[in-house]
C-alpha cells in the first residue's frame, strides 16, 4: 500500500503515540503534518519524529489523504469547522478518536458526503498495545478504510464493527476495560495483604500474574474457559476460589457494570449532540 499523507489535528498524547508508532513501522515522517495551538505539544512531538509542523489546521490538511482529529471531545466542533473546507476540496477521510462524537454530528460540520471513520481506542495505545474499534460511514472507500486500519494498527490491534451503535459496547468493553482490570488487581492486592503478605510483595505478585495470564491467553490459542480449566485442579485451591466467585455472581456483576458503561456512552453521545 502507498503511504498516505496524514494530518494530525491536535498533537497531544494520542497523536504523539500514533505518530511514534507510524514512524517506527516505516511511515516517512515527511508524510505527516501536525497542528496544535499548544506549543509544548508540538515541541514534544518534534522530539519523537521530524514531522511537518503547520501554522494552523487548514494548512495541515491542505494536501492530506487522511486527517486524524486527535482533540478532546469538547473542542471537536471547533476543530472540525477549521478543516471542513479543505476536506471537502480534497475528499480526504477524517478519523475521529474522540469518545461520544457521532458521525452525524461530524457530517453536519464536514459535509453530508464526507468520508468519516469513528474510532474508539483505549489508553494502552499510549504504550503501543491498545485495542481500537473502527466504524466507517458509507462515503469511506476501501482504500480509505485500509489507510485508517494501517494508522491505528501502529498503536495496537484494530477491529471493525458493523454499526455505530456497536461503539457503545466497545466503549464498555475495551474503552473502559483497562480500569476494570486495575480494580480487580487492587482487590487482589488488598486481599493478599489481609492474608498476611506485605503490600509490595502482594502488588508485585498481582502485576506479574496479570501479565502472565494475559500472555498465556494471547499466545496459547485456547478458549479462555479451557485455559481456566487447565489451571483448576478438581478439589484444589483454585476451584475453591472460582466457586466462591461464581456463588457470589461475578458474571452478573460484570454484565451489569458493562451495561451501565454502554448506557452512559449512549447518553454522552446524545448530550454532545
Ligand atoms: N489518552 C487516551 O488514552 C485516550 C484514549 C481513548 C480516546 N482518547 C481520545 O483521544 C483524543 C485526544 O486525547 P489526548 O489524550 O491525546 O488529548 P491531549 O493530550 O489533550 O491532546 C489534544 C491536543 O489538541 C490540542 N487542541 C485543542 N484544540 C485544538 C484545535 N482546535 N485544533 C488543534 N489542536 C487542538 C490541545 O491543545 P490544548 O491543550 O491547548 O487544548 C492538545 O494539545 C480525545 O478526544 C480523547 O477522548 C484518548
Coordinates of C-alpha atoms and ligand atoms in Angstrom, one line a residue:
X1 CA 0.0 0.0 0.0
X2 CA 1.3 3.5 -0.8
X3 CA 1.9 5.8 2.2
X4 CA -0.8 8.4 2.6
X5 CA -0.1 12.0 3.6
X6 CA -1.5 12.2 7.1
X7 CA -2.6 15.4 9.0
X8 CA -2.9 15.3 12.8
X9 CA -5.1 18.0 14.3
X10 CA -4.1 18.1 17.9
X11 CA -0.6 16.9 18.9
X12 CA -1.2 15.6 22.4
X13 CA -0.8 12.2 24.0
X14 CA -2.7 10.1 21.5
X15 CA -1.4 11.9 18.4
X16 CA 2.2 11.5 19.6
X17 CA 1.7 7.8 20.4
X18 CA 0.2 7.1 17.0
X19 CA 2.9 9.2 15.1
X20 CA 5.6 7.4 17.1
X21 CA 4.2 4.0 16.1
X22 CA 3.8 5.0 12.5
X23 CA 7.3 6.3 12.1
X24 CA 8.7 3.2 13.9
X25 CA 6.7 1.0 11.4
X26 CA 8.2 2.8 8.4
X27 CA 5.9 5.6 7.6
X28 CA 8.0 8.5 6.4
X29 CA 7.9 11.5 8.9
X30 CA 7.8 13.9 6.0
X31 CA 4.4 12.4 5.0
X32 CA 2.9 13.5 8.4
X33 CA 1.7 17.1 9.2
X34 CA 0.6 18.3 12.6
X35 CA -1.1 21.3 14.0
X36 CA -1.8 22.3 17.6
X37 CA -2.3 25.6 19.3
X38 CA -0.3 24.5 22.4
X39 CA 3.5 24.9 21.6
X40 CA 4.8 22.4 24.2
X41 CA 2.8 19.6 22.5
X42 CA 4.4 20.4 19.2
X43 CA 7.9 20.6 20.8
X44 CA 7.3 17.2 22.4
X45 CA 6.2 15.8 19.1
X46 CA 9.3 17.2 17.3
X47 CA 11.5 15.2 19.7
X48 CA 9.7 12.0 18.6
X49 CA 9.7 12.5 14.8
X50 CA 10.6 15.1 12.2
X51 CA 7.1 15.7 11.1
X52 CA 6.0 18.9 9.4
X53 CA 4.7 21.4 12.0
X54 CA 2.0 23.6 10.5
X55 CA 0.9 27.1 11.5
X56 CA -2.8 26.2 11.5
X57 CA -5.3 23.3 11.0
X58 CA -6.2 24.4 7.4
X59 CA -2.6 24.3 6.3
X60 CA -2.1 20.9 7.9
X61 CA -4.9 19.3 6.0
X62 CA -4.5 21.0 2.6
X63 CA -2.5 18.1 1.0
X64 CA -3.7 15.3 3.3
X65 CA -5.2 12.0 2.2
X66 CA -6.2 11.3 5.9
X67 CA -7.0 13.7 8.7
X68 CA -6.8 12.4 12.3
X69 CA -8.8 14.6 14.7
X70 CA -6.9 13.9 18.0
X71 CA -8.5 16.6 20.2
X72 CA -10.7 16.4 23.2
X73 CA -14.5 15.9 22.5
X74 CA -15.3 19.4 23.7
X75 CA -13.2 21.1 21.0
X76 CA -14.2 18.7 18.2
X77 CA -16.8 21.1 16.8
X78 CA -14.3 23.9 16.5
X79 CA -11.6 21.6 15.1
X80 CA -14.0 20.2 12.5
X81 CA -15.1 23.6 11.4
X82 CA -11.4 24.6 10.9
X83 CA -10.8 21.7 8.4
X84 CA -14.2 21.5 6.7
X85 CA -13.4 23.5 3.6
X86 CA -10.1 21.7 2.9
X87 CA -11.6 18.3 3.5
X88 CA -14.5 19.0 1.1
X89 CA -12.0 20.1 -1.5
X90 CA -9.7 17.1 -1.3
X91 CA -12.1 14.3 -0.3
X92 CA -9.8 13.2 2.5
X93 CA -11.1 10.8 5.1
X94 CA -11.4 12.2 8.6
X95 CA -10.8 9.9 11.6
X96 CA -12.1 10.9 14.9
X97 CA -10.7 9.3 18.1
X98 CA -12.9 11.4 20.4
X99 CA -15.4 9.4 22.6
X100 CA -19.1 10.2 22.1
X101 CA -18.8 12.4 19.0
X102 CA -21.2 10.8 16.4
X103 CA -20.8 10.5 12.7
X104 CA -24.0 12.6 12.2
X105 CA -22.6 15.5 14.3
X106 CA -19.3 15.3 12.3
X107 CA -21.1 15.2 8.9
X108 CA -23.1 18.3 9.9
X109 CA -19.8 20.2 10.1
X110 CA -17.6 18.4 7.4
X111 CA -20.4 17.9 4.8
X112 CA -23.1 15.3 4.1
X113 CA -20.8 13.3 1.8
X114 CA -17.6 13.5 3.9
X115 CA -15.8 10.2 4.5
X116 CA -15.6 9.7 8.2
X117 CA -14.3 6.9 10.5
X118 CA -15.1 6.9 14.2
X119 CA -12.5 5.2 16.3
X120 CA -12.7 4.1 19.9
X121 CA -9.1 3.5 21.1
X122 CA -8.0 2.8 24.7
X123 CA -5.3 4.1 27.0
X124 CA -2.8 1.2 26.4
X125 CA -2.5 2.7 22.9
X126 CA -0.1 5.2 24.6
X127 CA 2.3 2.2 25.0
X128 CA 1.6 0.7 21.6
X129 CA -0.6 -2.1 22.9
X130 CA -4.0 -0.6 22.5
X131 CA -7.3 -2.1 21.3
X132 CA -9.2 0.1 18.8
X133 CA -12.6 -0.4 17.2
X134 CA -13.4 1.4 14.0
X135 CA -16.7 2.2 12.2
X136 CA -16.7 3.9 8.8
X137 CA -19.6 5.7 7.2
X138 CA -20.8 4.7 3.7
X139 CA -18.8 7.5 2.0
X140 CA -15.5 5.9 3.1
X141 CA -13.8 4.0 0.3
X142 CA -12.0 0.6 0.7
X143 CA -8.6 2.5 0.2
X144 CA -9.5 4.9 3.0
X145 CA -10.5 2.1 5.3
X146 CA -7.1 0.5 4.6
X147 CA -5.4 3.7 5.4
X148 CA -7.3 4.0 8.6
X149 CA -6.5 0.5 9.7
X150 CA -2.8 0.9 9.0
X151 CA -2.7 4.1 11.1
X152 CA -4.5 2.7 14.1
X153 CA -2.5 -0.6 13.8
X154 CA 0.6 1.5 14.7
X155 CA -0.6 1.5 18.3
X156 CA -2.1 -1.9 18.7
X157 CA -4.8 -4.2 17.4
X158 CA -7.7 -3.0 15.4
X159 CA -11.2 -4.3 14.8
X160 CA -14.0 -3.1 12.5
X161 CA -17.6 -3.0 13.9
X162 CA -20.7 -3.2 11.7
X163 CA -22.7 -0.4 13.3
X164 CA -22.0 2.9 15.0
X165 CA -24.1 1.7 18.0
X166 CA -21.6 -1.1 18.5
X167 CA -19.1 1.5 19.5
X168 CA -21.1 1.9 22.8
X169 CA -20.4 -1.8 23.5
X170 CA -16.8 -1.3 22.6
X171 CA -16.6 1.7 24.9
X172 CA -18.0 -0.5 27.7
X173 CA -15.5 -3.3 26.9
X174 CA -12.1 -2.2 25.8
X175 CA -12.5 1.6 26.2
X176 CA -13.2 1.4 30.0
X177 CA -11.8 -2.1 30.3
X178 CA -8.3 -1.3 31.5
X179 CA -9.8 0.3 34.6
X180 CA -11.8 -2.9 35.4
X181 CA -8.5 -4.9 35.4
X182 CA -6.9 -2.2 37.6
X183 CA -9.9 -2.5 40.0
X184 CA -9.6 -6.3 40.1
X185 CA -5.9 -6.1 40.7
X186 CA -6.4 -3.6 43.5
X187 CA -8.8 -6.0 45.2
X188 CA -6.3 -8.9 44.8
X189 CA -3.6 -6.8 46.4
X190 CA -5.9 -5.8 49.3
X191 CA -6.9 -9.5 49.8
X192 CA -3.3 -10.6 49.7
X193 CA -2.4 -8.1 52.4
X194 CA -5.4 -9.3 54.5
X195 CA -4.0 -12.8 54.1
X196 CA -0.7 -11.6 55.6
X197 CA 1.5 -10.5 52.7
X198 CA 3.3 -7.2 52.7
X199 CA 1.9 -4.7 50.2
X200 CA 4.9 -4.6 47.9
X201 CA 5.0 -8.4 47.6
X202 CA 1.3 -8.6 47.0
X203 CA 1.5 -5.8 44.3
X204 CA 4.4 -7.4 42.5
X205 CA 2.8 -10.9 42.5
X206 CA -0.5 -9.5 41.3
X207 CA 1.0 -7.5 38.5
X208 CA 3.2 -10.4 37.2
X209 CA 0.2 -12.8 37.5
X210 CA -1.9 -10.4 35.4
X211 CA 0.9 -10.1 32.8
X212 CA 1.5 -13.8 32.7
X213 CA -2.2 -14.7 32.4
X214 CA -2.7 -12.2 29.6
X215 CA 0.3 -13.6 27.7
X216 CA -1.0 -17.1 28.1
X217 CA -4.4 -16.2 26.8
X218 CA -2.8 -14.3 23.9
X219 CA -0.2 -16.9 22.9
X220 CA -1.9 -20.2 23.7
X221 CA -4.7 -20.0 21.2
X222 CA -7.1 -21.9 23.6
X223 CA -10.5 -20.7 24.7
X224 CA -10.4 -18.7 28.0
X225 CA -12.7 -21.3 29.7
X226 CA -10.3 -24.1 28.7
X227 CA -7.3 -22.2 30.0
X228 CA -9.1 -21.7 33.3
X229 CA -10.0 -25.4 33.5
X230 CA -6.3 -26.3 32.9
X231 CA -5.2 -24.4 36.0
X232 CA -8.1 -25.5 38.1
X233 CA -7.4 -29.0 39.7
X234 CA -10.5 -30.7 40.9
X235 CA -10.9 -30.2 44.7
X236 CA -7.9 -27.8 44.7
X237 CA -7.3 -24.2 45.9
X238 CA -8.3 -22.5 42.5
X239 CA -11.5 -24.4 42.4
X240 CA -12.4 -23.1 45.9
X241 CA -11.8 -19.5 44.7
X242 CA -13.7 -19.9 41.4
X243 CA -16.7 -21.5 43.1
X244 CA -16.8 -18.6 45.5
X245 CA -16.7 -16.0 42.6
X246 CA -19.5 -17.9 40.8
X247 CA -21.6 -18.3 44.0
X248 CA -21.3 -14.5 44.5
X249 CA -22.4 -13.7 41.0
X250 CA -19.3 -12.5 39.3
X251 CA -20.8 -12.9 35.8
X252 CA -23.8 -10.8 36.7
X253 CA -21.7 -8.1 38.4
X254 CA -19.5 -7.8 35.2
X255 CA -22.6 -7.8 32.9
X256 CA -24.3 -5.0 34.9
X257 CA -21.2 -2.9 35.1
X258 CA -20.7 -3.1 31.3
X259 CA -24.4 -2.4 30.6
X260 CA -24.0 0.8 32.8
X261 CA -21.0 1.8 30.8
X262 CA -22.7 1.2 27.5
X263 CA -25.8 3.2 28.6
X264 CA -23.6 6.1 29.7
X265 CA -21.7 6.0 26.4
X266 CA -25.0 6.3 24.5
X267 CA -26.2 9.1 26.9
X268 CA -22.9 11.0 26.4
X269 CA -23.3 10.9 22.6
X270 CA -26.8 12.4 22.9
X271 CA -25.5 15.1 25.3
X272 CA -22.8 16.1 22.9
X273 CA -25.4 16.4 20.1
Ligands
LIG1 N1 -5.3 9.5 26.1 C1 -6.0 8.3 25.9 O1 -5.6 7.3 26.5 C2 -7.3 8.2 25.1 C3 -7.9 7.0 25.0 C4 -9.1 6.9 24.2 C5 -9.5 8.1 23.5 N2 -8.8 9.3 23.6 C6 -9.3 10.4 22.9 O2 -8.3 10.9 22.1 C7 -8.5 12.3 22.0 C8 -7.1 13.0 22.3 O3 -6.7 12.7 23.6 P1 -5.3 13.1 24.2 O4 -5.1 12.3 25.4 O5 -4.3 12.9 23.1 O6 -5.6 14.6 24.4 P2 -4.5 15.8 24.7 O7 -3.2 15.2 25.1 O8 -5.2 16.9 25.5 O9 -4.2 16.3 23.2 C9 -5.1 17.1 22.5 C10 -4.3 18.3 21.9 O10 -5.2 19.0 21.0 C11 -5.0 20.4 21.1 N3 -6.1 21.2 20.6 C12 -7.2 21.7 21.3 N4 -8.0 22.4 20.4 C13 -7.4 22.3 19.2 C14 -7.8 22.7 17.9 N5 -8.9 23.4 17.7 N6 -7.0 22.4 16.8 C15 -5.9 21.6 17.0 N7 -5.5 21.2 18.2 C16 -6.2 21.5 19.3 C17 -4.8 20.5 22.6 O11 -4.2 21.8 22.9 P3 -4.7 22.5 24.3 O12 -4.1 21.6 25.4 O13 -4.1 23.9 24.2 O14 -6.2 22.4 24.4 C18 -3.9 19.3 22.9 O15 -2.5 19.7 22.7 C19 -9.6 12.8 23.0 O16 -10.8 13.0 22.2 C20 -9.7 11.6 23.8 O17 -11.0 11.4 24.3 C21 -7.7 9.4 24.4

